[in-house]
Coordinates of C-alpha atoms in Angstrom, one line a residue:
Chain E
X2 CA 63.8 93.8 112.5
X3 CA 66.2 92.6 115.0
X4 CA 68.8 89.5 113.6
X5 CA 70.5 88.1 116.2
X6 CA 74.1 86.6 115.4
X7 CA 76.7 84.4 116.8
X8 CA 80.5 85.9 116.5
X9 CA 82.3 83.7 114.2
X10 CA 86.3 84.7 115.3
X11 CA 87.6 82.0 117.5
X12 CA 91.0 84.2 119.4
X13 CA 94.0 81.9 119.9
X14 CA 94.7 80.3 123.2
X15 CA 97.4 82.3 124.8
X16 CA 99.6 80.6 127.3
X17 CA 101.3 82.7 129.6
X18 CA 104.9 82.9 129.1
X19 CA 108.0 84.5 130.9
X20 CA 111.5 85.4 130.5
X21 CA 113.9 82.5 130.4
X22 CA 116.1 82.6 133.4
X23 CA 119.4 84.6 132.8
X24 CA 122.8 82.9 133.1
X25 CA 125.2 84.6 135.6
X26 CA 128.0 85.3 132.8
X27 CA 128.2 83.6 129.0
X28 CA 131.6 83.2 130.3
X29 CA 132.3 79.0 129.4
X30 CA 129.0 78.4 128.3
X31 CA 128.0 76.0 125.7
X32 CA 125.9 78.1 123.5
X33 CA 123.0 76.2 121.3
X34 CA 121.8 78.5 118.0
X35 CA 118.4 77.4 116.8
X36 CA 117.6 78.3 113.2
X37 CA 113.7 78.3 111.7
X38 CA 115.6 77.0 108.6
X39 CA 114.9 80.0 106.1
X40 CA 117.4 81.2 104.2
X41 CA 119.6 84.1 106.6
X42 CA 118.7 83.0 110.2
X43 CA 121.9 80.7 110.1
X44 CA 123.5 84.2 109.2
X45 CA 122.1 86.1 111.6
X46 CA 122.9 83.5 114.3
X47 CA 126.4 83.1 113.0
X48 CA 126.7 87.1 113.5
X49 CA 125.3 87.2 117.1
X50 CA 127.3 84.0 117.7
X51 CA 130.6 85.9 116.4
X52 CA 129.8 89.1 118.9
X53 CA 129.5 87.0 121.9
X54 CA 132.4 84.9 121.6
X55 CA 134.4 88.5 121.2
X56 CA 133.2 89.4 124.2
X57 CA 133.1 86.0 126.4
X58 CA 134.7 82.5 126.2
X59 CA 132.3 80.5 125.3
X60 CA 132.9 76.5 125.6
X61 CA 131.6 75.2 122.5
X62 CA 128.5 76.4 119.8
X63 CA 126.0 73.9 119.0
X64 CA 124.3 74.9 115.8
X65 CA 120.8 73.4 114.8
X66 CA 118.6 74.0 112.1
X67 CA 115.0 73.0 112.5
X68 CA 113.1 71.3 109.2
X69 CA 110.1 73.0 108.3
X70 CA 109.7 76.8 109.2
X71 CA 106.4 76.5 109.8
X72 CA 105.9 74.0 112.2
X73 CA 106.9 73.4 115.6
X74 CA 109.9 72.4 117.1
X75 CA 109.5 68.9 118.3
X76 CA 110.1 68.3 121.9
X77 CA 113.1 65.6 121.2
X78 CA 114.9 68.1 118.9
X79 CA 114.3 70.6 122.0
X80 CA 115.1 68.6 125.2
X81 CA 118.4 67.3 123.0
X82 CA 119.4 70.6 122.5
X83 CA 118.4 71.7 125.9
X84 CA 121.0 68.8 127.5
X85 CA 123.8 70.1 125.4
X86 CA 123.6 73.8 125.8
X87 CA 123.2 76.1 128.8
X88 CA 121.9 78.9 126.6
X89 CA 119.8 78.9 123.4
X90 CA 119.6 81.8 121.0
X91 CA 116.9 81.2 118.2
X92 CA 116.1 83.7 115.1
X93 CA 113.5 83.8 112.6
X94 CA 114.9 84.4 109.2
X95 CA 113.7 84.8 105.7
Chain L
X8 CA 65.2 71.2 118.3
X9 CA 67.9 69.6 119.9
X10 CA 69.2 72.4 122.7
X11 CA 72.7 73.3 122.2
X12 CA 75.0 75.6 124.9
X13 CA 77.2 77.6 122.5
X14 CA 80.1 79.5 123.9
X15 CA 80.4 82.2 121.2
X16 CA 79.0 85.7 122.2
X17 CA 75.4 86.6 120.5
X18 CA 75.2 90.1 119.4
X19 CA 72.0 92.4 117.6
X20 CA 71.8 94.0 114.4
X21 CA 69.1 96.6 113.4
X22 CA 68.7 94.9 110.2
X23 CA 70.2 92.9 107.3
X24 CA 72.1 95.9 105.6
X25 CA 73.4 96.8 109.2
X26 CA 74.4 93.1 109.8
X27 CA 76.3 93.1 106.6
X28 CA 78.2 96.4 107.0
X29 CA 79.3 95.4 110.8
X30 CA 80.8 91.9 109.6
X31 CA 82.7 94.0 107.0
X32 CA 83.9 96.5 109.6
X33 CA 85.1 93.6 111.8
X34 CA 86.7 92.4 108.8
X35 CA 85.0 89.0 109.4
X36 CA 84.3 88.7 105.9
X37 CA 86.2 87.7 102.6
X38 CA 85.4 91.0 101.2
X39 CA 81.5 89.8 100.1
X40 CA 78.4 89.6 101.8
X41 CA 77.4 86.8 104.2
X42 CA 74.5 85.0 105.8
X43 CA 73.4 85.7 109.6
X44 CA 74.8 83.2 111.2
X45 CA 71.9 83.4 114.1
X46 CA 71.6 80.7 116.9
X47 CA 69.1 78.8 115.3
X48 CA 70.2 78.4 112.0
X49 CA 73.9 77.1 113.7
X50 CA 72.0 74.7 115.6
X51 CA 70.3 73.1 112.2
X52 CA 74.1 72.5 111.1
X53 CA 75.8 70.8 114.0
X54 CA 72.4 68.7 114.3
X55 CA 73.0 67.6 110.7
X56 CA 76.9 66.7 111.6
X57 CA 75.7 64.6 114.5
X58 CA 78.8 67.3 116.1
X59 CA 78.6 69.0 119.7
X60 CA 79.4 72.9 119.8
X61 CA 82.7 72.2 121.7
X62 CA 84.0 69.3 119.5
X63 CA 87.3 69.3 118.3
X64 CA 88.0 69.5 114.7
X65 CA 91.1 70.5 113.8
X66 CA 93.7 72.2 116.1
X67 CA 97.1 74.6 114.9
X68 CA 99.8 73.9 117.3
X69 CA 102.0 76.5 115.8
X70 CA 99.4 79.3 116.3
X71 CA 97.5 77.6 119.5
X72 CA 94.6 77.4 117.8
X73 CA 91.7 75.1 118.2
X74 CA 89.3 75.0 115.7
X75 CA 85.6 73.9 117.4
X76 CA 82.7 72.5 115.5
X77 CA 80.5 75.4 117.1
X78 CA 82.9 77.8 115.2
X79 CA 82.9 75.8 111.9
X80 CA 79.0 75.9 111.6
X81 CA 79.0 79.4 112.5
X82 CA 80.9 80.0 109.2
X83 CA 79.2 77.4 107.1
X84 CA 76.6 79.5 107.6
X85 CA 77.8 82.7 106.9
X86 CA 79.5 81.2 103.5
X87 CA 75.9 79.9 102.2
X88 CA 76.3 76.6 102.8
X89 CA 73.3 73.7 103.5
X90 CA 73.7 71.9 107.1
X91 CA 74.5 69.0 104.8
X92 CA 78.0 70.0 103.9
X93 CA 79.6 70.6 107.0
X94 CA 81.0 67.3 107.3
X95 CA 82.5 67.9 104.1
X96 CA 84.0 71.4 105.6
X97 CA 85.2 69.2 108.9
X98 CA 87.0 66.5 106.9
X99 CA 88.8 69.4 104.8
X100 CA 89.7 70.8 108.2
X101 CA 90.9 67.2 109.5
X102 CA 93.0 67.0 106.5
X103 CA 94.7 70.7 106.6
X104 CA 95.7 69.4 110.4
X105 CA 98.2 66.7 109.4
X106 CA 101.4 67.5 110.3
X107 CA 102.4 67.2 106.2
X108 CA 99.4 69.6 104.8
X109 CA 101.7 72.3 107.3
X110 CA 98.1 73.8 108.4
X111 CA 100.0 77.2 110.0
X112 CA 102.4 78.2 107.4
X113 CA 100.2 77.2 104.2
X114 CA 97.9 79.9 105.1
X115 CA 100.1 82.6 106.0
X116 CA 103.2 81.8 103.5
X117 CA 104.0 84.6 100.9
X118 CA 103.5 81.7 98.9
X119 CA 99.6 82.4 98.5
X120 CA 98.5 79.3 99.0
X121 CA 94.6 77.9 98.7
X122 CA 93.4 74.8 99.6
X123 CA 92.4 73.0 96.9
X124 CA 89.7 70.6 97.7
X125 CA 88.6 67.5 95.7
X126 CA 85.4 65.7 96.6
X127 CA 85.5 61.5 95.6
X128 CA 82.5 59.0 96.8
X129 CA 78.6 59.2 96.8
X130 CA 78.6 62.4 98.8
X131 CA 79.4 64.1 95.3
X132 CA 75.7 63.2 94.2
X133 CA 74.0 63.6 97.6
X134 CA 75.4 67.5 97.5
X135 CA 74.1 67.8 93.7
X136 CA 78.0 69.2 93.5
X137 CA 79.0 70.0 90.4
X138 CA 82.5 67.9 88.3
X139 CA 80.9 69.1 84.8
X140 CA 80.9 71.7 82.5
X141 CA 82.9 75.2 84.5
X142 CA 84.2 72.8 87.0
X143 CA 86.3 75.9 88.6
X144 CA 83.8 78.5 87.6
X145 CA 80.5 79.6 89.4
X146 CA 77.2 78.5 89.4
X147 CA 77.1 75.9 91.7
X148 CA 76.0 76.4 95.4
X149 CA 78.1 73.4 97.1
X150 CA 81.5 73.8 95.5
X151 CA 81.2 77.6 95.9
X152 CA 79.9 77.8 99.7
X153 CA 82.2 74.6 100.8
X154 CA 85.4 76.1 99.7
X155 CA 84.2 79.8 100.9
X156 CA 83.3 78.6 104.5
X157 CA 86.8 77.0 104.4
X158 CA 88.1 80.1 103.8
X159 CA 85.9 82.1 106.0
X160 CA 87.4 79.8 109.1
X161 CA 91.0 80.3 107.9
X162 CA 90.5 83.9 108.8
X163 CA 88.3 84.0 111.8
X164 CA 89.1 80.6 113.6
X165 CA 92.6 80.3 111.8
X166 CA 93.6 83.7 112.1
X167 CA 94.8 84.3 108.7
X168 CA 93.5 87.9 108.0
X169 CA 94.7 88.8 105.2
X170 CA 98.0 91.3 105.3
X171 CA 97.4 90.7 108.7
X172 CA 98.7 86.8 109.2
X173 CA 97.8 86.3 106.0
X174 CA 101.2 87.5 103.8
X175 CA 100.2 86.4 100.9
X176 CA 102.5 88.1 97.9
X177 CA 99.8 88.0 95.3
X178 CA 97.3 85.3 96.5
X179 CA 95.6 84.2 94.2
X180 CA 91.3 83.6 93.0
X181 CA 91.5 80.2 94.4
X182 CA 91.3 81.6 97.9
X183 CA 87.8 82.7 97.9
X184 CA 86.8 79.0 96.9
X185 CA 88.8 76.3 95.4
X186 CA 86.2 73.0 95.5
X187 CA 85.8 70.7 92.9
X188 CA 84.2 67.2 92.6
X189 CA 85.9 64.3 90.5
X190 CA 83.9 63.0 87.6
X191 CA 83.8 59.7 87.9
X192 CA 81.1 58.2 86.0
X193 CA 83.0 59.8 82.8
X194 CA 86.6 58.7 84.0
X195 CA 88.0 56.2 82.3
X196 CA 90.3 55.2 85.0
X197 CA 89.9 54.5 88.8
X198 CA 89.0 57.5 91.3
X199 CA 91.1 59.0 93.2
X200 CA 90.2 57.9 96.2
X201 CA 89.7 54.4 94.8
X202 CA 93.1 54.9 94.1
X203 CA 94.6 56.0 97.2
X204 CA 93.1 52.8 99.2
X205 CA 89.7 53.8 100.0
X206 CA 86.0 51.7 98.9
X207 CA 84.2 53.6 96.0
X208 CA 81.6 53.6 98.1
X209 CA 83.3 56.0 100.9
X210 CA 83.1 59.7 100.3
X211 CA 86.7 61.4 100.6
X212 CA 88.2 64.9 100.7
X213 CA 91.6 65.4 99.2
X214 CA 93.1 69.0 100.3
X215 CA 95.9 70.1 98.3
X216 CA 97.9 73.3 99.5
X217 CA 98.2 75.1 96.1
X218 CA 99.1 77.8 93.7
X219 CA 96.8 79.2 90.5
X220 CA 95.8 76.7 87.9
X221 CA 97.8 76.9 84.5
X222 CA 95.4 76.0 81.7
X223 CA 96.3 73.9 79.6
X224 CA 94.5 74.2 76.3
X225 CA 95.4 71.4 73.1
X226 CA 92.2 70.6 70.6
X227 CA 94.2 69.2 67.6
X228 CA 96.4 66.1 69.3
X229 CA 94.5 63.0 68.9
X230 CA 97.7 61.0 70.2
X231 CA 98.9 60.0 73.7
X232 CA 102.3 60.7 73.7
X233 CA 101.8 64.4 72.0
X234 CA 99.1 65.5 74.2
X235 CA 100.9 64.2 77.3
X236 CA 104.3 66.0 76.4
X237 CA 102.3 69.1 75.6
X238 CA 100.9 68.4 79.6
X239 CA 104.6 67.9 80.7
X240 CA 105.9 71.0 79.0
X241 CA 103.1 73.0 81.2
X242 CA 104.1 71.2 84.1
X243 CA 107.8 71.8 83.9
X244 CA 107.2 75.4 83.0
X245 CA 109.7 77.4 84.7
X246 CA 107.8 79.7 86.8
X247 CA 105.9 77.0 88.5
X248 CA 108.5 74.7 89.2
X249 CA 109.6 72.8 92.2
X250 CA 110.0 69.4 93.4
X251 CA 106.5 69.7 94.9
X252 CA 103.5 67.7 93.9
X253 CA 101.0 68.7 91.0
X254 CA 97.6 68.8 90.7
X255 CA 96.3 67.6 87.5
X256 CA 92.8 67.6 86.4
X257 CA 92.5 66.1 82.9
X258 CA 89.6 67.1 80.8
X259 CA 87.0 64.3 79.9
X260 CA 87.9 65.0 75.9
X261 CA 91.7 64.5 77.1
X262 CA 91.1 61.8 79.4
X263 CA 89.5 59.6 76.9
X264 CA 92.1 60.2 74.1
X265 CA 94.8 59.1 76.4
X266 CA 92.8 56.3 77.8
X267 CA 91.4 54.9 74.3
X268 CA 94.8 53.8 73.9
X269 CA 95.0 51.6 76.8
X270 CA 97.2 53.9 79.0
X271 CA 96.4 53.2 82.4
X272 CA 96.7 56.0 85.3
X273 CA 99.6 54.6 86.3
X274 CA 101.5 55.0 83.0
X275 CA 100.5 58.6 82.6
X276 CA 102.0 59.5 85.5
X277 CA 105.0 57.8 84.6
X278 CA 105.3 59.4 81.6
X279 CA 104.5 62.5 82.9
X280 CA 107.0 62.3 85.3
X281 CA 109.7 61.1 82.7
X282 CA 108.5 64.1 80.8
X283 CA 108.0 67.2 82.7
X284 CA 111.8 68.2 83.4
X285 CA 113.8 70.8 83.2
X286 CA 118.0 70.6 83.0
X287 CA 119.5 71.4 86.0
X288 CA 122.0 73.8 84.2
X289 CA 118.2 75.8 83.2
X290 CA 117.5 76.1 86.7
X291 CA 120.4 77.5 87.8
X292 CA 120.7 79.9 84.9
X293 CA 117.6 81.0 86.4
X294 CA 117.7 81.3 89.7
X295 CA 115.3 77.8 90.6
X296 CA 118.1 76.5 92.4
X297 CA 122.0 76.6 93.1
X298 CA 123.6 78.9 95.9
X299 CA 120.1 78.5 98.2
X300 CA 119.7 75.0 97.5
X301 CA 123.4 74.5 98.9
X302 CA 122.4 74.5 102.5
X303 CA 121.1 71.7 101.7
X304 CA 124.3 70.6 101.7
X305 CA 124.4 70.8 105.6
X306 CA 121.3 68.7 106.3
X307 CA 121.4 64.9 107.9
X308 CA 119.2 62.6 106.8
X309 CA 117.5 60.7 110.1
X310 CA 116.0 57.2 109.4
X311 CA 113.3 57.7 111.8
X312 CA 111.7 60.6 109.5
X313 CA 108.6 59.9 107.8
X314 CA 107.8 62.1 105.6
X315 CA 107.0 60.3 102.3
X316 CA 110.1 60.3 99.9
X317 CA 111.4 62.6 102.0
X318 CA 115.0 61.1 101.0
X319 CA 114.7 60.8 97.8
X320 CA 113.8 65.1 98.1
X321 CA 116.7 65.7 99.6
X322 CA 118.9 63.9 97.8
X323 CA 117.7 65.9 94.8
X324 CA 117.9 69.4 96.6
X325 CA 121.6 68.5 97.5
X326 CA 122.8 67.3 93.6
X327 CA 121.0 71.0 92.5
X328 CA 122.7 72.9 95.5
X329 CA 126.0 74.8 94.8
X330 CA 127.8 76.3 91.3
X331 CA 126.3 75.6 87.8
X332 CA 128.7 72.1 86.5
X333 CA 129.2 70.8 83.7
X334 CA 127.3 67.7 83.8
X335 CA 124.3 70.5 84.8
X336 CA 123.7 70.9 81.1
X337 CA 122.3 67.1 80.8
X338 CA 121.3 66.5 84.2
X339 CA 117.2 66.0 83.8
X340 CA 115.5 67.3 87.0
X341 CA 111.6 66.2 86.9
X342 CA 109.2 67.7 89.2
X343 CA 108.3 66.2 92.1
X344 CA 110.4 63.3 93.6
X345 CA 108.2 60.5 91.9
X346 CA 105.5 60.1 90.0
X347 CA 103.0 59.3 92.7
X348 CA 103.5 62.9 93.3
X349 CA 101.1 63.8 91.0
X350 CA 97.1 64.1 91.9
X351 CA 95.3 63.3 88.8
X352 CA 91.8 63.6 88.2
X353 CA 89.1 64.1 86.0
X354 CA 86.9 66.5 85.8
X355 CA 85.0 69.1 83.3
X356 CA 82.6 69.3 80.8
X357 CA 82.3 66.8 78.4
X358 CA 83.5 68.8 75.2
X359 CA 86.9 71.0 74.7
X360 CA 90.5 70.1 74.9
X361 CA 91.3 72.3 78.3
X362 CA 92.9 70.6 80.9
X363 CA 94.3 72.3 84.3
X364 CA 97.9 72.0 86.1
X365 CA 97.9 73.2 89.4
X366 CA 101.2 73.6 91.4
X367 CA 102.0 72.9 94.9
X368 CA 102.2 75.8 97.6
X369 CA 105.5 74.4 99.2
X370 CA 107.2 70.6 99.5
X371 CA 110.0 72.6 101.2
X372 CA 108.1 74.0 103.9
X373 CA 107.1 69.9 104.0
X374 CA 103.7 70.4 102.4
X375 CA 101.9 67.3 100.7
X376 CA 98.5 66.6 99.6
X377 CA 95.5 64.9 102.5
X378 CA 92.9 62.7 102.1
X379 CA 90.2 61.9 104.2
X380 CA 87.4 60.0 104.5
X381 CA 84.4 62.9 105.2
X382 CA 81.3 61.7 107.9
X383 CA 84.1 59.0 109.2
X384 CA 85.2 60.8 112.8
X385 CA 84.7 63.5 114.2
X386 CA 87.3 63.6 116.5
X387 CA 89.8 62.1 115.1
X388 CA 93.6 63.3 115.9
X389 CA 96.5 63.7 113.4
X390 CA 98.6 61.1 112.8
X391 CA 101.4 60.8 115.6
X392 CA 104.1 63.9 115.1
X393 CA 106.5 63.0 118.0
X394 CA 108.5 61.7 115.4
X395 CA 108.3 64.6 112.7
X396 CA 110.6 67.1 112.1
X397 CA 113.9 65.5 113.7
X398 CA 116.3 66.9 110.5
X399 CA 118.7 69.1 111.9
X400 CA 122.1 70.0 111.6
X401 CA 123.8 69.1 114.7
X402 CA 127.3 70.4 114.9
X403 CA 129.4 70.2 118.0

């Protein structure tokens, strides 16, 4: 007896995504770090910010912690930081 | 009949064994056997939900997920559900949307969360669901199947497979079905959903991301104020505790002791609240809070935020951040922020002193409890979330 049956799994929409566009040189940019607000992003950020300003003069680092590591980033929080920062470096951390 | 184009792909099994040991393969399963979900019997439950297959239910920004009605009757099906409570299953899936139920995270968290899901209104009767004698236990076909297809669509529409997005530490028995109705008739205060706003005559979901239920067992108290600190004393025990919400579902036998004494629902929480502390010197001493809870230090308060009590939360994370103090040692921390925080209902057979407190998953990760009204809307967006989420740290 043949059953016929519907596939239950419903696959998430994928949108297709590139590469942010690469600065010329970190040299006096103004460097945004976005944390997912769990416990060691902020020190992984710190670290990676740390090893770029050894290596280029950056302007200024604008530090950001997001509220609620499992939900999105609001698009106010982003376009602010977006207006203040040439670059944006974000880490998940737990 | 009505016709119906469904999007999802059919496919053929020799025979039911067959068609049980492919779903496992696929792992679209929760470990038991389910119901063939063929065309025709998926047709009989959108019919009864008045829903089209390409309605939206519920969507998952963080994951871009959209969760379609065709999909949710494909697995109310599989779970063993009647047509007739899918529009339960939809409002529980309108309710895990809001922003402050934190669909994404609540189902993937190390945490183990389940959503626990209490029925209010009419509807209760109309499903013969059961708020009576094993009120958690089995033997009852809607409370089972309702919270199993919820489950079923949190790993095959949702994507939580478990150890896959699912991270679950322990989980916990909750997640294969955590449904309960409220029993009203032997209440002796107001319903919940009476409670919260709505007619008694509207049926409501409430979804609650939580943790395992600690029993709470007391026959010998015949007094209000013993058996409620014996409650707070399992409220405030150390493993569970947070500033999250609780779940509370009173027994009728401790219901009606309190009750009998005039103590409205209002008063029991207030006590309960007043009651179910630890100091804040304890929870440093054991690692609940201090050097973590320091960041807190760093966070801004934004007026425009609107996440219930959300200041008041805060505040509290920031007095417990940092080195044990002094004044730690008689500094009372309750749990939760205030006492609406706690959901109380009632619930259970009619004899025995055994009550339940169930924790919250996460008020950190910005998780509160949702109610809805079930059969209402069927398309019905989350509340506005331009707005959410604008704490930050902003440091030139």
């Amino acid at each position: 007896m043949t059953i016929r049956y519907l596939n239950p799994v419903q696959e998430a929409a994928v949108k297709p995504a590139s590469l942010a566009p690469r600065l010329p040189s970190l040299e006096g940019c103004r460097l945004g770090l976005l944390s997912n607000g769990k416990e060691n992003a902020d020190a992984l950020l710190q670290m990676v910010a740390q090893e770029i300003k050894s290596k280029f003069s950056v302007k200024n680092v604008v530090s950001v912690t997001k509220f609620g590591a499992g939900m999105n980033c609001p698009p106010k929080f982003m376009e602010d930081l977006l207006s203040r920062c040439d670059a944006v470096i974000t880490a998940v951390g737990d | 009949m009505t016709e119906f184009n469904l999007a999802s792909e059919i496919g053929e099994a020799e025979d039911p064994i067959a068609l049980q040991e492919l779903f496992f393969e696929k792992g679209w399963t929760d470990g038991l056997p389910v119901v063939p979900p063929t065309p025709e019997r998926v047709f009989e439950f959108l019919e009864a939900s008045g829903s089209q297959p390409s309605d939206i239910i519920a969507t998952i920004p963080t994951r871009n997920r959209v969760i379609t009605a065709e999909k949710v009757a494909i697995n109310c099906v599989m779970a063993g559900c009647l047509p007739g409570y899918m529009l339960v299953v939809i409002a529980v899936l309108q309710a895990m949307a809001e922003p402050y139920y934190v669909f994404h995270a609540s189902i993937t968290s190390t945490g183990g969360a389940a959503p626990f899901i209490v029925v209010n209104g009419p509807m209760r009767h109309d499903l013969k669901m059961n708020s009576g004698v094993n009120v958690f236990g089995p033997g009852n076909r809607a409370n089972a199947t309702i919270g199993r297809a919820v489950r079923l669509i949190l790993i095959n529409v949702a994507g939580a497979q478990p150890s896959v997005l699912d991270k679950s530490t322990q989980g916990h028995p909750g997640k294969y079905s955590f449904c309960m109705a409220e029993a009203e008739e032997v209440s002796p205060w107001e319903p919940l959903h009476v409670e919260l706003g709505f007619d008694a005559d509207v049926s409501t979901v409430t979804v609650f991301a939580a943790e395992s239920p600690h029993g709470i067992q007391n026959h010998e108290s015949g007094k209000p104020e013993e058996l409620l600190t014996c409650i707070a004393c399992e409220m405030a025990s150390m493993g569970g505790f947070s500033l999250g919400q609780s779940g509370l579902v009173l027994s009728p036998e401790h219901a009606n002791i309190i009750a009998k004494s005039g103590w409205s629902k209002r008063q029991v929480k207030e006590f309960l609240f007043e009651h179910a502390t630890q100091t804040a010197a304890d929870l440093k001493r054991l690692g609940k809070f201090g050097q973590k809870g320091s960041r807190i230090d760093s966070l801004k308060l934004i007026s425009s935020f609107k996440r219930p009590n959300e200041d008041l939360h805060l505040k509290r994370l920031a007095e417990l951040g940092g080195e044990l103090k002094p004044e730690d040692e008689t500094t009372l921390v309750s749990r939760g922020v205030v006492p609406e925080d706690i959901l109380l209902v009632v619930a259970g057979g009619a004899a025995g002193g055994h009550s339940a407190f169930i924790p919250s998953w996460s008020r950190g990760r910005a998780s509160l409890f949702q109610t809805k009204p079930i059969g209402v809307c069927l398309d019905c967006k989350p509340q506005d979330s331009d707005d959410l989420q604008t704490i930050g740290d902003i440091r030139p």
